[in-house]
Coordinates of C-alpha atoms in Angstrom, one line a residue:
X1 CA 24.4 20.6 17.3
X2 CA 21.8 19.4 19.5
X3 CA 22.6 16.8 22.4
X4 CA 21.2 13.1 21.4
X5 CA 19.8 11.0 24.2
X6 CA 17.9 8.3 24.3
X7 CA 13.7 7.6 26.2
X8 CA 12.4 4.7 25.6
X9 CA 9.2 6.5 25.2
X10 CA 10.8 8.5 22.1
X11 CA 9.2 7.7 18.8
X12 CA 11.2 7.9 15.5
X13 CA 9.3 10.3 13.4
X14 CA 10.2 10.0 10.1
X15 CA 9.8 13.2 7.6
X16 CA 10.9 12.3 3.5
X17 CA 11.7 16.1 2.5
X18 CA 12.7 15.0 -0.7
X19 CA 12.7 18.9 -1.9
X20 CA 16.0 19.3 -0.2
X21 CA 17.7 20.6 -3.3
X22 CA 14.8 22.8 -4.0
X23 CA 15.5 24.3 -0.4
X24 CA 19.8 24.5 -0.8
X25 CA 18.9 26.4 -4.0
X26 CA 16.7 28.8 -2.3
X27 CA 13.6 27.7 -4.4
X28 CA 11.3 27.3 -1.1
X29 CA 11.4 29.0 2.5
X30 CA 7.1 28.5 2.8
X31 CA 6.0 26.2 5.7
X32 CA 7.1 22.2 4.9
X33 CA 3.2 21.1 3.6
X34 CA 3.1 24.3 1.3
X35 CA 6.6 23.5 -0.2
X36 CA 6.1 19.9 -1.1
X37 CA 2.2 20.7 -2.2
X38 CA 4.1 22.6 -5.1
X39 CA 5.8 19.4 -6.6
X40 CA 3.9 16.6 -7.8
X41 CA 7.1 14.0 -7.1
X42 CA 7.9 15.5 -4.0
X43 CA 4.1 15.0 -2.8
X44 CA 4.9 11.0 -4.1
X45 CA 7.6 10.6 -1.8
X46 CA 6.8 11.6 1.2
X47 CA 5.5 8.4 1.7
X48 CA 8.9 6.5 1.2
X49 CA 9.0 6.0 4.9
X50 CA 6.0 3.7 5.2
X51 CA 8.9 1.2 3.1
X52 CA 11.2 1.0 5.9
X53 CA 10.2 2.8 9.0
X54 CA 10.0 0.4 12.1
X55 CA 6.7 -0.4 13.1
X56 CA 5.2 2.3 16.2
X57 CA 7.3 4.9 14.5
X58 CA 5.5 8.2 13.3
X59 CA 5.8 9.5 9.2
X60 CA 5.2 13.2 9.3
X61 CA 3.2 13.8 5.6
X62 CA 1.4 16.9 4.2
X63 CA -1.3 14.5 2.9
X64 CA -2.9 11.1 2.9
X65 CA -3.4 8.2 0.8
X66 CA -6.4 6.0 0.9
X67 CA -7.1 3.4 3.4
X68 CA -7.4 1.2 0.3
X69 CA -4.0 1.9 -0.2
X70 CA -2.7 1.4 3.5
X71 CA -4.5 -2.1 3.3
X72 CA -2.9 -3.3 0.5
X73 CA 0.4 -2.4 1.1
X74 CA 0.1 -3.5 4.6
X75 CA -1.2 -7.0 2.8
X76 CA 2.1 -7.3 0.6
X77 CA 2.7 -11.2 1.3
X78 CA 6.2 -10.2 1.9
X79 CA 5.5 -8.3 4.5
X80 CA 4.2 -11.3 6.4
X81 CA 2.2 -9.3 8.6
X82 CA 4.0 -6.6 10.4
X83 CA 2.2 -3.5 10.8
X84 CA 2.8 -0.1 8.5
X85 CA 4.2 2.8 10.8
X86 CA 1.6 5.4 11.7
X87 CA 0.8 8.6 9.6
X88 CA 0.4 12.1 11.4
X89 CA 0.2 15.8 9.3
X90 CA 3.0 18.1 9.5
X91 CA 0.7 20.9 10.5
X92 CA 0.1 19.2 14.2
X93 CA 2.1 19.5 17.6
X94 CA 0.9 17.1 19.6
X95 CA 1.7 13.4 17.8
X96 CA 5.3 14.7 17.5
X97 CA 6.3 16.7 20.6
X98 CA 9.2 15.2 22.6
X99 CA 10.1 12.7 20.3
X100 CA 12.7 12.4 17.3
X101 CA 13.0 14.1 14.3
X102 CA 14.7 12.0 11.2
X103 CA 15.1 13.9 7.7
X104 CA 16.1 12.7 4.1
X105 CA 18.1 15.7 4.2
X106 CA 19.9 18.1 7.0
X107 CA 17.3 21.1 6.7
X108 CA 17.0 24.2 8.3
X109 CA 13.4 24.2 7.4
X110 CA 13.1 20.9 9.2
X111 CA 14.9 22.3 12.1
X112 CA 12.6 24.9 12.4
X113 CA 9.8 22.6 12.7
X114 CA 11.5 20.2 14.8
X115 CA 12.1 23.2 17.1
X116 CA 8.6 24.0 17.0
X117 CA 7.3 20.9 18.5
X118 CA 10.0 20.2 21.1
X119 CA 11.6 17.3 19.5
X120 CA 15.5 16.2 19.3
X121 CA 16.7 16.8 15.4
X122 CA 20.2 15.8 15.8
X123 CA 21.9 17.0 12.6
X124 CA 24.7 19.1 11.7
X125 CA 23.3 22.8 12.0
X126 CA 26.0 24.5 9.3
X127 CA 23.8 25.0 6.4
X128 CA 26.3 27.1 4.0
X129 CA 28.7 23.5 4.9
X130 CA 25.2 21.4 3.6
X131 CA 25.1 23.6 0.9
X132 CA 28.4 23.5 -0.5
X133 CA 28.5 19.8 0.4
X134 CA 25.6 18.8 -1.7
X135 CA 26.4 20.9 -4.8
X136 CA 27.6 19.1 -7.9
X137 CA 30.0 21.9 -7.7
X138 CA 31.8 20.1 -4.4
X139 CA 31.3 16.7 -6.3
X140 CA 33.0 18.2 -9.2
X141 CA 36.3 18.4 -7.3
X142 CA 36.8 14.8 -7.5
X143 CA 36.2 14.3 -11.4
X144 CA 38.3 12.3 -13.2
X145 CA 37.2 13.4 -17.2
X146 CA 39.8 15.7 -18.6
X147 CA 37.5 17.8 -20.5
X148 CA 35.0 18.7 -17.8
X149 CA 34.9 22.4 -16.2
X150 CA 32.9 24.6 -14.1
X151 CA 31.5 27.4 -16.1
X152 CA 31.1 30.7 -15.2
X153 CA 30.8 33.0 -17.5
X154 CA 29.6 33.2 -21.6
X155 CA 33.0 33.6 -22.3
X156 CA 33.7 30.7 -20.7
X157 CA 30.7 28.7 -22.1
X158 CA 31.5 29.4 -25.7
X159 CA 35.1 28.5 -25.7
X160 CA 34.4 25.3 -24.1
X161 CA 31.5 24.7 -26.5
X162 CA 34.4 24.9 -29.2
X163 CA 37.1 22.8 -27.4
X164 CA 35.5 19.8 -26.8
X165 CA 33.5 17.7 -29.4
X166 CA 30.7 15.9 -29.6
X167 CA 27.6 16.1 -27.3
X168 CA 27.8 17.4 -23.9
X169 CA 25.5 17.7 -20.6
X170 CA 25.4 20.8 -18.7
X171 CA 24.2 20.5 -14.9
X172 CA 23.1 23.0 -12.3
X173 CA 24.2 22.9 -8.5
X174 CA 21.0 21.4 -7.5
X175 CA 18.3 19.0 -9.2
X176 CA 15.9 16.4 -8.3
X177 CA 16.2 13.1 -10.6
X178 CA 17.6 14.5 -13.3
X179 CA 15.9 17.7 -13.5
X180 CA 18.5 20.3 -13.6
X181 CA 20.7 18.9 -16.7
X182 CA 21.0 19.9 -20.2
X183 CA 21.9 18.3 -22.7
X184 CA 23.9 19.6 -25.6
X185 CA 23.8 18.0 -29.0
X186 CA 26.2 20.4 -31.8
X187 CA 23.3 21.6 -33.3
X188 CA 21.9 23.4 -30.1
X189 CA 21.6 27.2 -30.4
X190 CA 23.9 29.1 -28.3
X191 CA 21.2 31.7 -26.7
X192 CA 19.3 28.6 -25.4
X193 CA 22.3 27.5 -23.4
X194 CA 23.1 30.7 -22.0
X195 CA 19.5 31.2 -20.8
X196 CA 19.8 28.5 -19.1
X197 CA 23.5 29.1 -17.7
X198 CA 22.4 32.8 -16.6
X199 CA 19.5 31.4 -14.0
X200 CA 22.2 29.9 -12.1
X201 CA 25.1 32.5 -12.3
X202 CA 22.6 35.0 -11.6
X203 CA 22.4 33.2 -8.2
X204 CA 26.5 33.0 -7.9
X205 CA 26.5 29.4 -8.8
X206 CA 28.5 27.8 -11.7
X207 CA 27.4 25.4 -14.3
X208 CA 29.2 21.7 -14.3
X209 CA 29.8 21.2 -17.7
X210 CA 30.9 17.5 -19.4
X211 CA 31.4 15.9 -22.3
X212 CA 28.5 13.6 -23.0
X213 CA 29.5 9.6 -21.7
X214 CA 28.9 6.1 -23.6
X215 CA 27.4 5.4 -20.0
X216 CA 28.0 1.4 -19.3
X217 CA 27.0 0.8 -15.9
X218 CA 25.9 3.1 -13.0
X219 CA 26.2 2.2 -9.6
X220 CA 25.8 3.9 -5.8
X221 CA 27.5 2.8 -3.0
X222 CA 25.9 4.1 0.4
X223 CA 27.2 5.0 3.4
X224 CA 26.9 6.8 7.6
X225 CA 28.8 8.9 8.6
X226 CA 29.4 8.7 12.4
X227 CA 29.8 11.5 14.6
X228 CA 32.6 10.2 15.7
X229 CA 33.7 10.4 12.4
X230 CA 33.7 6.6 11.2
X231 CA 32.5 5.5 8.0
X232 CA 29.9 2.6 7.3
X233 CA 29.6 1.2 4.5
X234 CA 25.6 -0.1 4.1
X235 CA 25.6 -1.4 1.2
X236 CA 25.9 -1.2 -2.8
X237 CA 23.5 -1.1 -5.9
X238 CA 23.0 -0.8 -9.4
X239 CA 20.9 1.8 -10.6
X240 CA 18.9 2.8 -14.1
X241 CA 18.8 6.1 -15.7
X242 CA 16.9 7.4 -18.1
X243 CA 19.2 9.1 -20.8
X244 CA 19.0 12.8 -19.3
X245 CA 19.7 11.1 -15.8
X246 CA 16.7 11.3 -14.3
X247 CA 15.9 7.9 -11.7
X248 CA 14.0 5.0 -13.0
X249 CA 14.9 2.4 -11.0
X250 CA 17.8 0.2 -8.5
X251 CA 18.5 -3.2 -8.1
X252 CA 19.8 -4.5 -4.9
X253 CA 21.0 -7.5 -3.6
X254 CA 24.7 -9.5 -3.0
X255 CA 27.6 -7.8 -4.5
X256 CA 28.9 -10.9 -6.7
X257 CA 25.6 -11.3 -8.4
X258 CA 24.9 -7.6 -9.0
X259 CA 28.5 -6.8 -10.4
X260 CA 30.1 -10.4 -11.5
X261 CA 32.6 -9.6 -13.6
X262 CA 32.6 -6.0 -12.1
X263 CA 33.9 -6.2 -8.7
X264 CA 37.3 -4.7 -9.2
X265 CA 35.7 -1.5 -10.4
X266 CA 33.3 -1.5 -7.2
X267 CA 36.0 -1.8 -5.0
X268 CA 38.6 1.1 -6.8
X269 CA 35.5 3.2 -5.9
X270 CA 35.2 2.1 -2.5
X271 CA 39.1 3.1 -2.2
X272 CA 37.7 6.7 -3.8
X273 CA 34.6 6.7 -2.0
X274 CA 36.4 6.7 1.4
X275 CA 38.9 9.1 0.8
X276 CA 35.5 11.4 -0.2
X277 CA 34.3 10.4 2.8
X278 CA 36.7 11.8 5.0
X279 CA 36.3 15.3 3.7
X280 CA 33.2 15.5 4.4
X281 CA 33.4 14.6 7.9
X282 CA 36.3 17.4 8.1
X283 CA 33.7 20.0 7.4
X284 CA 31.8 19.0 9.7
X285 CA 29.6 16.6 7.8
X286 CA 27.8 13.5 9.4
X287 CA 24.5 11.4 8.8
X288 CA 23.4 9.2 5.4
X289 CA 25.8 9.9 2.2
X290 CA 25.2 8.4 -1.5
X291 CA 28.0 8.6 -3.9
X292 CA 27.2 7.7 -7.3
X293 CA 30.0 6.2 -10.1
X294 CA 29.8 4.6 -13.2
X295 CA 31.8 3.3 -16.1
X296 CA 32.0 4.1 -19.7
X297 CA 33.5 3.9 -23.2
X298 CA 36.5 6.2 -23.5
X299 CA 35.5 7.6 -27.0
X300 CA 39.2 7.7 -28.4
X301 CA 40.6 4.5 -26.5
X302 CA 37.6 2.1 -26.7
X303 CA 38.1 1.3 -23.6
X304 CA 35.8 0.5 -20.3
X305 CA 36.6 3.4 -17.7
X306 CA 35.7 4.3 -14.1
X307 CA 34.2 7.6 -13.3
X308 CA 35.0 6.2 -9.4
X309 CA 32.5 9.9 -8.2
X310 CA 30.0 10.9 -10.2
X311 CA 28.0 13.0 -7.7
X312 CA 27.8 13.1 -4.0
X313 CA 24.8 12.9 -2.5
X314 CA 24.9 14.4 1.6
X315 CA 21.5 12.8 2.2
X316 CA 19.5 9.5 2.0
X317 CA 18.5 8.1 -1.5
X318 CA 16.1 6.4 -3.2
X319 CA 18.8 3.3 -3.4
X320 CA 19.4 3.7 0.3
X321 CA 14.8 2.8 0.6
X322 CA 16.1 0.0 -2.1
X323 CA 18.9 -1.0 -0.3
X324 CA 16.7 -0.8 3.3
X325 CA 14.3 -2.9 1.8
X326 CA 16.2 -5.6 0.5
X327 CA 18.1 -6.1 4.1
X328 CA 15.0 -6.4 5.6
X329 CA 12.4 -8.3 3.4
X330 CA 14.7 -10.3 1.2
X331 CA 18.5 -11.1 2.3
X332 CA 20.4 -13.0 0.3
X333 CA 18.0 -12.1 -2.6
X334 CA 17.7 -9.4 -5.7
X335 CA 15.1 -7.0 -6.2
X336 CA 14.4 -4.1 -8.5
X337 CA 13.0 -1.0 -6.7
X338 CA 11.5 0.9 -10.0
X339 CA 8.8 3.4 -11.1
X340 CA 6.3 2.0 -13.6
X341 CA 3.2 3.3 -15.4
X342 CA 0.1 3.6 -13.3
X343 CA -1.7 0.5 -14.9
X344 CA 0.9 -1.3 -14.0
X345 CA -0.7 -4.8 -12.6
X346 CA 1.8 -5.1 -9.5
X347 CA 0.7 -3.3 -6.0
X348 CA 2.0 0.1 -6.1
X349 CA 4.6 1.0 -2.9
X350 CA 3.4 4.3 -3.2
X351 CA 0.3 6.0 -4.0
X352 CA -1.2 7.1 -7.0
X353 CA -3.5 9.6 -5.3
X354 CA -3.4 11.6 -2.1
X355 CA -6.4 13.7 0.2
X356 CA -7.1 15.8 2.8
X357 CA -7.3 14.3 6.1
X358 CA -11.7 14.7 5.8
X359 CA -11.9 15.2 1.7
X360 CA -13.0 11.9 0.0
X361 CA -11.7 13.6 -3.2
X362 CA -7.9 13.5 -4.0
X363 CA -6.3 16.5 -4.3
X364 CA -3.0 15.3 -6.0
X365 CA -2.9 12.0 -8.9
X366 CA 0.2 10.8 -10.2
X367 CA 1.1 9.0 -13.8
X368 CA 3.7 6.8 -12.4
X369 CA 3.9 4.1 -9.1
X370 CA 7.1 2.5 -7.6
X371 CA 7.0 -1.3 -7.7
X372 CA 9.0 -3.9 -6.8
X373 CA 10.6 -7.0 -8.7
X374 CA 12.0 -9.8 -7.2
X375 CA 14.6 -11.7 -9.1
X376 CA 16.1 -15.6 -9.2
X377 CA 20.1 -15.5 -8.6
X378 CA 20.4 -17.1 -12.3
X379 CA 18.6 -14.3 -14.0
X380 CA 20.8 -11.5 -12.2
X381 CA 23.9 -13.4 -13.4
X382 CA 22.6 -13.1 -16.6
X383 CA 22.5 -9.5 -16.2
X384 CA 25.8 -8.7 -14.9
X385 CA 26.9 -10.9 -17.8
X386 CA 24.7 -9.3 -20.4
X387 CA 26.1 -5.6 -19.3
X388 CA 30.1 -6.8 -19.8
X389 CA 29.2 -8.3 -23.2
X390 CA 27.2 -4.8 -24.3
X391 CA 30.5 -3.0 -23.9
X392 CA 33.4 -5.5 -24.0

C-alpha cells in the first residue's frame, strides 16, 4: 500500500474502469484503451466522471466525445455554470504525472499505469483479497434463501435442478449489469446449462445458483470504507432491473420519500450491511462498497421478505454517480438516473458517439443514453405507495 499525502498542486485524475469484473475474471490483461475499446458499455462509461468530478480535476478516457456534446452538457441549467472537468487519453504521461490516481475499481492494471506515470494510486494492492471480495461467491456467504447453493460440479447441477422447483437463475463470479446470469425456466435443456456452468468451473470458479424471486423492491445502500477501518454510510437508493438483472436505472433522493412505508426493511439491512462491512475491512479491504438487497414474495408463505445482501459490490456503482449527483445538484430532491433509447428528447449525460483525438468520424456509436429525471416529492410518495400496494 502506497503512502497518501497531500500537494496542493495534485490533481484528482479520475479513471471509470468499469471492466473491473472483466479484469478479476482474467478476461483482459491488454493495455487499459485496448481493453475498454473491446466493450461497447464499457467505452460509454468512461465518461461517468464528467457527472461528478470536481471542476480542475483530470478524467483519464481512451476516446472522446464531441465538443457538441461537452457544450451541452456543460449547458445543463442545473449545472448553473460550473465548468466540466478536463479530459486527457490514457495513452499520455505528461497530463497525469505526479498527481492522483482514482479508480471505479482497485486494479492491478490501473496500478500498473498509475506506476507508469509517477502518480499516488492509494488502494489496497492484494488482488487475490479483490478477487475473492468481489465474487458473488463471497456475497454468497451471507444469503439468506434456503434453497440457494454454489455449484460445482454436473452432479451437483442436476440434483439441484431436481430439488428445487420452479424457475431458477444461475450466476457466474463476475458480470457486468446483468451479463453473466442465466435464467432457468423447467423446460430448459440440461446440456445448455452445463455449457454454460463448465466455462466457469473450467476456470476453478463455482456457479451461484437460486431459486427464481417474485422481486418487489431492490435497493443499494452505499458506503467508504476508511483505512482506519470506519464505515460511512453515503447514502441509499432504489434501483430498476430489467428481469435478467441487468441495470436500467436508480432513483435517489430522502430516505422517507424513496422507501415510505419501507423503512424498517432499509434499516434491518443497514444492521446486515455493517456486519458485511466489517469483514471486508478484516481482509484488508477499504475504499467505495455497494451492497445490493431487495424484498420479495416468499412463494409458499405469501409473504414480503428481505434478502438484507444480495451482492456486494467492492467498488463504486452506477447508484453511487446517482447518489453523487443528487447531493450535489439537487438536495432535498428526487431524481431518476436511467438509460433511455437514443431518440430520447432529454440531453444525454453521456455520449452516443465517441472519436479519435484528430478523427472527425466516430469510431464507436451507442443505441442507448443515460438521462436524468427530476421528480416532485408528491409523485415519489406515490411511488413508494404504489410498490407496497403491488405486493401487499
Amino acid at each position: 500500500m502506497q503512502t497518501l499525502y497531500c500537494d496542493l498542486f495534485m490533481k484528482a485524475v479520475h479513471l471509470a474502469n468499469t471492466d473491473f469484473e472483466f479484469e478479476l475474471a482474467n478476461l483482459h490483461n491488454q493495455p487499459l484503451a485496448r481493453q475498454w475499446s473491446r466493450n461497447a458499455l464499457c467505452m460509454q462509461l468512461q465518461f461517468l466522471p464528467l457527472l461528478y468530478a470536481a471542476q480542475g480535476d483530470l478524467v483519464a478516457v481512451a476516446a472522446f466525445p464531441s465538443q457538441l456534446f461537452l457544450d451541452a452538457l456543460q449547458n445543463v441549467s442545473w449545472r448553473k455554470g460550473v465548468e466540466l472537468p478536463s479530459l486527457a487519453h490514457l495513452d499520455g504521461m505528461e497530463p497525469f504525472r505526479g498527481h492522483n490516481c482514482l479508480s471505479w475499481g482497485s486494479s492491478q492494471q490501473v496500478q500498473r499505469w498509475a506506476k507508469e506515470r509517477e502518480m499516488i494510486y492509494y488502494a489496497p494492492t492484494d488482488w487475490q483479497m479483490i478477487k475473492e471480495i468481489n465474487s458473488k461467491s463471497f456475497s454468497f456467504r451471507y444469503t439468506s434463501l434456503e434453497d440457494a447453493a454454489l455449484i460445482t460440479s454436473a452432479q451437483e447441477l442436476s440434483a439441484w435442478l431436481k430439488q428445487v422447483p420452479g424457475s431458477k437463475v444461475l450466476k457466474t463470479c463476475f458480470g457486468l449489469s446483468g451479463k453473466g446470469n442465466r435464467v432457468v425456466h423447467q423446460e430448459a435443456p440440461l446440456q445448455g446449462l452445463l455449457n454454460f456452468c463448465e466455462k466457469e468451473w473450467n476456470e476453478g470458479r463455482p456457479v451461484v445458483a437460486e431459486p427464481w424471486l417474485d422481486r418487489c423492491f431492490d435497493f443499494s445502500t452505499q458506503w467508504m470504507i476508511h483505512p482506519d477501518g470506519q464505515c460511512r454510510l453515503l447514502g441509499s437508493t432504489v434501483f430498476e432491473t430489467d428481469p435478467h438483472g441487468a441495470y436500467l436505472g436508480t432513483l435517489v433522493g430522502p430516505d422517507n420519500l424513496l422507501f415510505g412505508p419501507l423503512l424498517c426493511h432499509l434499516n434491518a439491512h443497514l444492521k446486515a450491511a455493517q456486519e458485511a462491512l466489517k469483514d471486508l475491512f478484516e481482509k484488508g479491504f477499504f475504499g467505495h462498497v455497494g451492497i445490493d438487497a431487495l424484498l420479495y414474495r416468499c412463494p409458499k408463505s405469501l409473504q414480503i421478505k428481505l434478502y438484507p445482501i444480495v451482492e456486494i459490490n467492492a467498488r463504486q456503482t452506477m447508484s453511487l454517480v446517482a447518489l453523487r449527483l443528487q447531493q450535489r445538484w439537487f438536495p432535498d430532491q428526487v431524481i431518476r438516473l436511467a438509460f433511455a433509447p437514443s431518440e430520447d428528447p432529454r440531453p444525454a449525460l453521456l455520449p452516443l458517439e465517441v472519436y479519435t483525438k484528430d478523427s472527425q468520424n466516430p469510431i464507436r456509436t451507442f443505441k442507448r443514453k443515460l438521462v436524468l429525471s427530476e421528480y416532485e416529492a408528491g409523485l415519489i410518495q406515490t411511488f413508494a405507495d404504489e410498490k407496497l400496494n403491488d405486493f401487499i
